Amino acid sequence: MKRLQRCHDIGDLRTVAQSRIPRAVFDFMDGAAEDEVSMQGNRSSFAQYDLLPEVLTDVSNVNMTTTVMGQTIPFPLILAPTGLSRLFHHQGEKAVATAAARAGLIYSLSSGSSVSIEEIGALTDGPKWFQIYVWKDRALVSEFISRARAANYQALCLTVDVQVYGNRQRDLYNGMTTPIRLSRKLAFDLASHPRWWFNLITKGQPQLANVKDKMGDNITDLNSQAAYINRQFDRSVTWDDASWMIREWGGPFAIKGILSPADALRAVEIGANGIVVSNHGGRQLDQAAAPVDVLPAIVDAVEGRADIVVDGGIRRGTDIIKALALGAKACMTGRPYLYGLAAGGEAGVSRALDIFSDEVERDMSLLGVTRTADIGPRHLRHKNDAPRYPSNY
Ligand SMILES: Cc1cc2nc3c(=O)[nH]c(=O)nc-3n(C[C@H](O)[C@H](O)[C@H](O)COP(=O)(O)O)c2cc1C
C-alpha cells in the first residue's frame, strides 16, 4: 500500500509495475507494433494541443459525470478490454472488474480474458461491456453474444482492427509468442521474479477462460488455447458481419478501432451507437494515425448520431479534457490500469483510477469549467495555430 501511495501519476505506477513482473511480461503489456511509432504518436499528439483556461469562474462544484450509450458514469473514463490480465497479477480481471465497479466505471471485458464472461458477470453489479471479435466460427460468435446477454453485460464492443495479429517485436525477441519460446534468457527472466512465479503456479495458471472448454478436457495449456484463438481470426470479415452482429445483439453496440470519418459514418449507418476511435494502443498497424489527430474529423462526420470514445496514450487528466474538448464523450484506458494491476492488484487498479479522477477534477477546476458538457473547442488550441512572435518579442 505504501508503495502505491507513493505513486503520484501513471508513470510512477509504470515504474513499480516494471519492478514487480518479468521483463518479457512487462514488455508484452507495455510494448507495441514494429517501431512503436504509433504508440509514441499517441502521446506526442496530445502534447500538440494547449489548454486555454477561463479564470474567475465559480468552480466550487465540479461535476465530472458523462453519459455513454445511455450509461452515466462518474467521470469520463472506461476501462479498455485487455486480454490475459492474470499474467500481470494473479487477481487478473477480477481485480480490474472490482476496482472499476467500486469507482462506478464501465469495464470492458476482453474476449481473450483469463476469467470467464460468467465469473465477471456475477462478480459485480458495476456497468460492463463485453468486447468481441467476428470469429471464423460464427456459431462461437453467437454463443459469446448469448453468454454476454445472460451474464447481464450492458453493451457489446466489436474490435475491428485485428484482421491479423500485430507485429510486436519486443515479444518476438523475448519469446512471448504462441507457442511460448522458453529460451534460457526467458527462463532466467521469469525465475528472477519468484513472487510472481509462485503466484502463477499456486493460484492457477492463466487460461483463455472463455474458450478453455472448446478443446476437450485434456487440453488445458495456454499455448493450445492461444493457437485456437489465433485460428479464429478471420481476414474475410466485412461490414455485413458487423451489421449481422448488431442485429443479433439488439442493444447498445460500439465498434472499436475506427480511424477514418468514412468508416465512422458506415458504423453509424449499420446501427452502431458507439465509436471507439483507436489504433489499439499502437499494437496493431504501426504508423496508423493517432486517434486524437483524427478525432475532430470523425466528430464532424458523425454529427452526434453515435457517442464517440477515444483511446491510446491517455496518461493524464489533461489528456481526457483535451479529448472531450475535441468532441469525445469519454476516453478508454488500457495500459495505465494494467500498470496499477501489476504494481498492486486491485488496490493498484484503484490507485490508477483515483489518479485519473483526481487529475480530471483538479484540471477542470483550473480550466474554469464545472461540467464535462461545457468543455469545448474554446478550451483548446493546436500549437500550429498559435501566433508566432519574432524572436525579439
Ligand atoms: C496487454 C494489452 C492487451 C490488450 N488486449 C486487447 C483485447 O483483447 N481486445 C481489444 O479490443 N483491445 C485490446 N487491447 C487494446 C486496448 O483495448 C486499448 O485499445 C489500448 O490499450 C489503448 O491504449 P493505452 O494502452 O495507451 O491506453 C490491449 C492492450 C494491451 C496493452
mmCIF file of N, CA, C and O and ligand atoms in Angstrom, residues 28-31 39 42-43 79-84 88 109-113 131-133 157-162 168 256 276 278-283 311-315 332-339, ligand 1:
data_model
loop_
_atom_site.group_PDB
_atom_site.id
_atom_site.type_symbol
_atom_site.label_atom_id
_atom_site.label_comp_id
_atom_site.label_asym_id
_atom_site.label_seq_id
_atom_site.Cartn_x
_atom_site.Cartn_y
_atom_site.Cartn_z
ATOM 1 N N PHE A 28 5.264 -7.372 -22.927
ATOM 2 C CA PHE A 28 4.022 -7.800 -23.581
ATOM 3 C C PHE A 28 2.901 -6.779 -23.313
ATOM 4 O O PHE A 28 2.085 -6.473 -24.170
ATOM 5 N N MET A 29 2.926 -6.214 -22.100
ATOM 6 C CA MET A 29 1.908 -5.217 -21.733
ATOM 7 C C MET A 29 2.251 -3.838 -22.305
ATOM 8 O O MET A 29 1.407 -3.150 -22.874
ATOM 9 N N ASP A 30 3.490 -3.463 -22.163
ATOM 10 C CA ASP A 30 3.928 -2.091 -22.415
ATOM 11 C C ASP A 30 4.226 -1.830 -23.894
ATOM 12 O O ASP A 30 4.149 -0.695 -24.350
ATOM 13 N N GLY A 31 4.535 -2.895 -24.635
ATOM 14 C CA GLY A 31 5.058 -2.732 -25.983
ATOM 15 C C GLY A 31 3.974 -2.489 -27.021
ATOM 16 O O GLY A 31 2.778 -2.483 -26.734
ATOM 17 N N MET A 39 2.491 4.190 -31.070
ATOM 18 C CA MET A 39 2.354 4.310 -29.614
ATOM 19 C C MET A 39 2.945 5.645 -29.139
ATOM 20 O O MET A 39 2.333 6.350 -28.336
ATOM 21 N N ASN A 42 0.718 8.515 -30.143
ATOM 22 C CA ASN A 42 -0.482 8.676 -29.308
ATOM 23 C C ASN A 42 -0.225 9.675 -28.186
ATOM 24 O O ASN A 42 -1.091 10.466 -27.828
ATOM 25 N N ARG A 43 0.983 9.655 -27.629
ATOM 26 C CA ARG A 43 1.337 10.608 -26.560
ATOM 27 C C ARG A 43 1.651 11.988 -27.139
ATOM 28 O O ARG A 43 1.152 12.999 -26.669
ATOM 29 N N LEU A 79 -12.685 1.441 -18.765
ATOM 30 C CA LEU A 79 -11.538 0.530 -18.750
ATOM 31 C C LEU A 79 -11.579 -0.313 -20.026
ATOM 32 O O LEU A 79 -12.540 -1.052 -20.266
ATOM 33 N N ALA A 80 -10.553 -0.167 -20.853
ATOM 34 C CA ALA A 80 -10.496 -0.817 -22.167
ATOM 35 C C ALA A 80 -10.341 -2.325 -22.005
ATOM 36 O O ALA A 80 -9.802 -2.796 -20.996
ATOM 37 N N PRO A 81 -10.776 -3.088 -23.019
ATOM 38 C CA PRO A 81 -10.561 -4.538 -22.957
ATOM 39 C C PRO A 81 -9.077 -4.866 -23.105
ATOM 40 O O PRO A 81 -8.411 -4.343 -24.000
ATOM 41 N N THR A 82 -8.574 -5.699 -22.230
ATOM 42 C CA THR A 82 -7.186 -6.171 -22.363
ATOM 43 C C THR A 82 -7.171 -7.666 -22.029
ATOM 44 O O THR A 82 -7.725 -8.074 -21.021
ATOM 45 N N GLY A 83 -6.552 -8.450 -22.896
ATOM 46 C CA GLY A 83 -6.568 -9.903 -22.716
ATOM 47 C C GLY A 83 -5.604 -10.361 -21.625
ATOM 48 O O GLY A 83 -4.698 -9.639 -21.221
ATOM 49 N N LEU A 84 -5.845 -11.531 -21.124
ATOM 50 C CA LEU A 84 -4.916 -12.273 -20.263
ATOM 51 C C LEU A 84 -4.361 -11.491 -19.066
ATOM 52 O O LEU A 84 -3.157 -11.534 -18.787
ATOM 53 N N PHE A 88 -0.362 -10.534 -15.414
ATOM 54 C CA PHE A 88 0.267 -9.372 -14.773
ATOM 55 C C PHE A 88 0.117 -9.409 -13.255
ATOM 56 O O PHE A 88 0.900 -8.822 -12.530
ATOM 57 N N LEU A 109 -14.800 -6.220 -20.676
ATOM 58 C CA LEU A 109 -14.078 -7.492 -20.567
ATOM 59 C C LEU A 109 -13.665 -7.952 -21.965
ATOM 60 O O LEU A 109 -14.472 -7.942 -22.893
ATOM 61 N N SER A 110 -12.405 -8.377 -22.086
ATOM 62 C CA SER A 110 -11.898 -8.850 -23.378
ATOM 63 C C SER A 110 -12.386 -10.270 -23.662
ATOM 64 O O SER A 110 -12.518 -11.084 -22.754
ATOM 65 N N SER A 111 -12.575 -10.580 -24.947
ATOM 66 C CA SER A 111 -12.837 -11.978 -25.342
ATOM 67 C C SER A 111 -11.683 -12.874 -24.913
ATOM 68 O O SER A 111 -11.874 -14.041 -24.618
ATOM 69 N N GLY A 112 -10.477 -12.294 -24.900
ATOM 70 C CA GLY A 112 -9.289 -13.065 -24.524
ATOM 71 C C GLY A 112 -8.990 -12.976 -23.040
ATOM 72 O O GLY A 112 -7.825 -13.039 -22.632
ATOM 73 N N SER A 113 -10.017 -12.858 -22.220
ATOM 74 C CA SER A 113 -9.789 -12.690 -20.776
ATOM 75 C C SER A 113 -9.377 -14.007 -20.118
ATOM 76 O O SER A 113 -9.683 -15.091 -20.620
ATOM 77 N N GLN A 131 -16.213 -7.201 -24.935
ATOM 78 C CA GLN A 131 -15.509 -6.967 -26.212
ATOM 79 C C GLN A 131 -15.482 -8.264 -27.009
ATOM 80 O O GLN A 131 -15.145 -9.325 -26.499
ATOM 81 N N ILE A 132 -15.810 -8.145 -28.278
ATOM 82 C CA ILE A 132 -15.979 -9.349 -29.099
ATOM 83 C C ILE A 132 -15.284 -9.154 -30.447
ATOM 84 O O ILE A 132 -14.979 -8.031 -30.837
ATOM 85 N N TYR A 133 -14.976 -10.262 -31.102
ATOM 86 C CA TYR A 133 -14.479 -10.223 -32.487
ATOM 87 C C TYR A 133 -15.471 -10.999 -33.348
ATOM 88 O O TYR A 133 -16.299 -11.746 -32.822
ATOM 89 N N CYS A 157 -18.876 -4.527 -27.591
ATOM 90 C CA CYS A 157 -17.877 -3.664 -28.222
ATOM 91 C C CYS A 157 -17.109 -4.535 -29.218
ATOM 92 O O CYS A 157 -16.379 -5.439 -28.811
ATOM 93 N N LEU A 158 -17.342 -4.295 -30.503
ATOM 94 C CA LEU A 158 -16.721 -5.126 -31.540
ATOM 95 C C LEU A 158 -15.382 -4.509 -31.957
ATOM 96 O O LEU A 158 -15.337 -3.376 -32.442
ATOM 97 N N THR A 159 -14.313 -5.263 -31.757
ATOM 98 C CA THR A 159 -12.978 -4.778 -32.154
ATOM 99 C C THR A 159 -12.716 -5.166 -33.607
ATOM 100 O O THR A 159 -12.833 -6.338 -33.964
ATOM 101 N N VAL A 160 -12.362 -4.158 -34.425
ATOM 102 C CA VAL A 160 -12.264 -4.406 -35.873
ATOM 103 C C VAL A 160 -10.846 -4.201 -36.432
ATOM 104 O O VAL A 160 -10.658 -4.213 -37.641
ATOM 105 N N ASP A 161 -9.862 -4.015 -35.530
ATOM 106 C CA ASP A 161 -8.511 -3.768 -36.056
ATOM 107 C C ASP A 161 -7.557 -4.941 -35.816
ATOM 108 O O ASP A 161 -6.352 -4.780 -35.784
ATOM 109 N N VAL A 162 -8.139 -6.155 -35.684
ATOM 110 C CA VAL A 162 -7.281 -7.340 -35.504
ATOM 111 C C VAL A 162 -7.579 -8.360 -36.616
ATOM 112 O O VAL A 162 -7.886 -9.517 -36.352
ATOM 113 N N ARG A 168 4.514 -7.473 -33.000
ATOM 114 C CA ARG A 168 5.077 -6.891 -31.760
ATOM 115 C C ARG A 168 6.457 -7.483 -31.506
ATOM 116 O O ARG A 168 6.596 -8.604 -31.030
ATOM 117 N N LYS A 256 -14.929 -0.684 -32.165
ATOM 118 C CA LYS A 256 -13.632 -0.185 -31.654
ATOM 119 C C LYS A 256 -12.537 -0.432 -32.678
ATOM 120 O O LYS A 256 -12.364 -1.563 -33.148
ATOM 121 N N VAL A 276 -15.398 3.718 -31.028
ATOM 122 C CA VAL A 276 -14.163 3.897 -30.269
ATOM 123 C C VAL A 276 -13.049 4.197 -31.262
ATOM 124 O O VAL A 276 -12.637 3.332 -32.041
ATOM 125 N N SER A 278 -9.585 4.473 -32.208
ATOM 126 C CA SER A 278 -8.479 3.753 -31.543
ATOM 127 C C SER A 278 -7.526 3.176 -32.570
ATOM 128 O O SER A 278 -7.950 2.721 -33.633
ATOM 129 N N ASN A 279 -6.216 3.160 -32.236
ATOM 130 C CA ASN A 279 -5.268 2.363 -33.025
ATOM 131 C C ASN A 279 -4.720 1.220 -32.171
ATOM 132 O O ASN A 279 -3.605 0.774 -32.356
ATOM 133 N N HIS A 280 -5.550 0.766 -31.227
ATOM 134 C CA HIS A 280 -5.223 -0.400 -30.390
ATOM 135 C C HIS A 280 -3.964 -0.116 -29.550
ATOM 136 O O HIS A 280 -3.147 -0.990 -29.312
ATOM 137 N N GLY A 281 -3.813 1.140 -29.158
ATOM 138 C CA GLY A 281 -2.629 1.499 -28.368
ATOM 139 C C GLY A 281 -1.341 1.312 -29.156
ATOM 140 O O GLY A 281 -0.274 1.112 -28.569
ATOM 141 N N GLY A 282 -1.426 1.368 -30.499
ATOM 142 C CA GLY A 282 -0.229 1.192 -31.337
ATOM 143 C C GLY A 282 0.212 -0.256 -31.450
ATOM 144 O O GLY A 282 1.298 -0.533 -31.957
ATOM 145 N N ARG A 283 -0.627 -1.195 -31.059
ATOM 146 C CA ARG A 283 -0.217 -2.600 -31.016
ATOM 147 C C ARG A 283 -0.537 -3.352 -32.302
ATOM 148 O O ARG A 283 -0.145 -4.504 -32.463
ATOM 149 N N ASP A 311 -9.282 6.255 -27.453
ATOM 150 C CA ASP A 311 -8.250 5.682 -26.577
ATOM 151 C C ASP A 311 -6.890 5.715 -27.249
ATOM 152 O O ASP A 311 -6.768 5.996 -28.444
ATOM 153 N N GLY A 312 -5.852 5.460 -26.434
ATOM 154 C CA GLY A 312 -4.484 5.455 -26.930
ATOM 155 C C GLY A 312 -3.699 6.612 -26.347
ATOM 156 O O GLY A 312 -3.917 7.768 -26.709
ATOM 157 N N GLY A 313 -2.826 6.295 -25.385
ATOM 158 C CA GLY A 313 -1.916 7.309 -24.872
ATOM 159 C C GLY A 313 -2.497 8.222 -23.811
ATOM 160 O O GLY A 313 -1.879 9.232 -23.470
ATOM 161 N N ILE A 314 -3.676 7.881 -23.283
ATOM 162 C CA ILE A 314 -4.243 8.733 -22.223
ATOM 163 C C ILE A 314 -3.471 8.445 -20.928
ATOM 164 O O ILE A 314 -3.539 7.326 -20.403
ATOM 165 N N ARG A 315 -2.742 9.414 -20.451
ATOM 166 C CA ARG A 315 -1.939 9.201 -19.232
ATOM 167 C C ARG A 315 -2.201 10.255 -18.163
ATOM 168 O O ARG A 315 -1.717 10.143 -17.036
ATOM 169 N N MET A 332 -11.028 5.798 -23.242
ATOM 170 C CA MET A 332 -10.749 4.462 -22.714
ATOM 171 C C MET A 332 -9.287 4.430 -22.305
ATOM 172 O O MET A 332 -8.452 5.126 -22.885
ATOM 173 N N THR A 333 -8.993 3.599 -21.333
ATOM 174 C CA THR A 333 -7.603 3.456 -20.930
ATOM 175 C C THR A 333 -7.250 1.976 -20.806
ATOM 176 O O THR A 333 -8.048 1.197 -20.297
ATOM 177 N N GLY A 334 -6.053 1.610 -21.302
ATOM 178 C CA GLY A 334 -5.615 0.218 -21.252
ATOM 179 C C GLY A 334 -4.425 0.034 -20.338
ATOM 180 O O GLY A 334 -4.555 -0.343 -19.157
ATOM 181 N N ARG A 335 -3.231 0.387 -20.842
ATOM 182 C CA ARG A 335 -2.019 0.118 -20.052
ATOM 183 C C ARG A 335 -2.048 0.755 -18.663
ATOM 184 O O ARG A 335 -1.590 0.119 -17.704
ATOM 185 N N PRO A 336 -2.551 1.991 -18.513
ATOM 186 C CA PRO A 336 -2.472 2.600 -17.173
ATOM 187 C C PRO A 336 -3.073 1.740 -16.065
ATOM 188 O O PRO A 336 -2.472 1.587 -14.993
ATOM 189 N N TYR A 337 -4.248 1.131 -16.302
ATOM 190 C CA TYR A 337 -4.792 0.317 -15.202
ATOM 191 C C TYR A 337 -4.041 -1.013 -15.080
ATOM 192 O O TYR A 337 -3.988 -1.601 -14.001
ATOM 193 N N LEU A 338 -3.440 -1.461 -16.204
ATOM 194 C CA LEU A 338 -2.632 -2.688 -16.104
ATOM 195 C C LEU A 338 -1.347 -2.429 -15.322
ATOM 196 O O LEU A 338 -0.869 -3.298 -14.589
ATOM 197 N N TYR A 339 -0.761 -1.217 -15.469
ATOM 198 C CA TYR A 339 0.403 -0.879 -14.628
ATOM 199 C C TYR A 339 -0.018 -0.977 -13.158
ATOM 200 O O TYR A 339 0.709 -1.526 -12.324
HETATM 201 C C1 LIG B 1 -1.890 -6.005 -22.756
HETATM 202 C C2 LIG B 1 -2.957 -5.484 -23.665
HETATM 203 C C3 LIG B 1 -3.936 -6.338 -24.136
HETATM 204 C C4 LIG B 1 -4.960 -5.861 -24.970
HETATM 205 N N1 LIG B 1 -5.956 -6.715 -25.361
HETATM 206 C C5 LIG B 1 -6.990 -6.246 -26.100
HETATM 207 C C6 LIG B 1 -8.089 -7.086 -26.411
HETATM 208 O O1 LIG B 1 -8.142 -8.244 -26.012
HETATM 209 N N2 LIG B 1 -9.088 -6.558 -27.169
HETATM 210 C C7 LIG B 1 -9.075 -5.253 -27.616
HETATM 211 O O2 LIG B 1 -10.007 -4.822 -28.283
HETATM 212 N N3 LIG B 1 -8.057 -4.433 -27.301
HETATM 213 C C8 LIG B 1 -7.024 -4.890 -26.552
HETATM 214 N N4 LIG B 1 -6.000 -4.045 -26.200
HETATM 215 C C9 LIG B 1 -6.042 -2.617 -26.629
HETATM 216 C C10 LIG B 1 -6.797 -1.776 -25.592
HETATM 217 O O3 LIG B 1 -8.150 -2.109 -25.555
HETATM 218 C C11 LIG B 1 -6.678 -0.270 -25.889
HETATM 219 O O4 LIG B 1 -7.141 -0.011 -27.188
HETATM 220 C C12 LIG B 1 -5.273 0.291 -25.732
HETATM 221 O O5 LIG B 1 -4.614 -0.314 -24.638
HETATM 222 C C13 LIG B 1 -5.341 1.801 -25.521
HETATM 223 O O6 LIG B 1 -4.079 2.375 -25.404
HETATM 224 P P1 LIG B 1 -3.366 2.688 -23.986
HETATM 225 O O7 LIG B 1 -2.833 1.376 -23.505
HETATM 226 O O8 LIG B 1 -2.313 3.654 -24.353
HETATM 227 O O9 LIG B 1 -4.415 3.256 -23.050
HETATM 228 C C14 LIG B 1 -4.969 -4.496 -25.370
HETATM 229 C C15 LIG B 1 -3.974 -3.628 -24.876
HETATM 230 C C16 LIG B 1 -2.985 -4.105 -24.043
HETATM 231 C C17 LIG B 1 -1.950 -3.142 -23.523
#
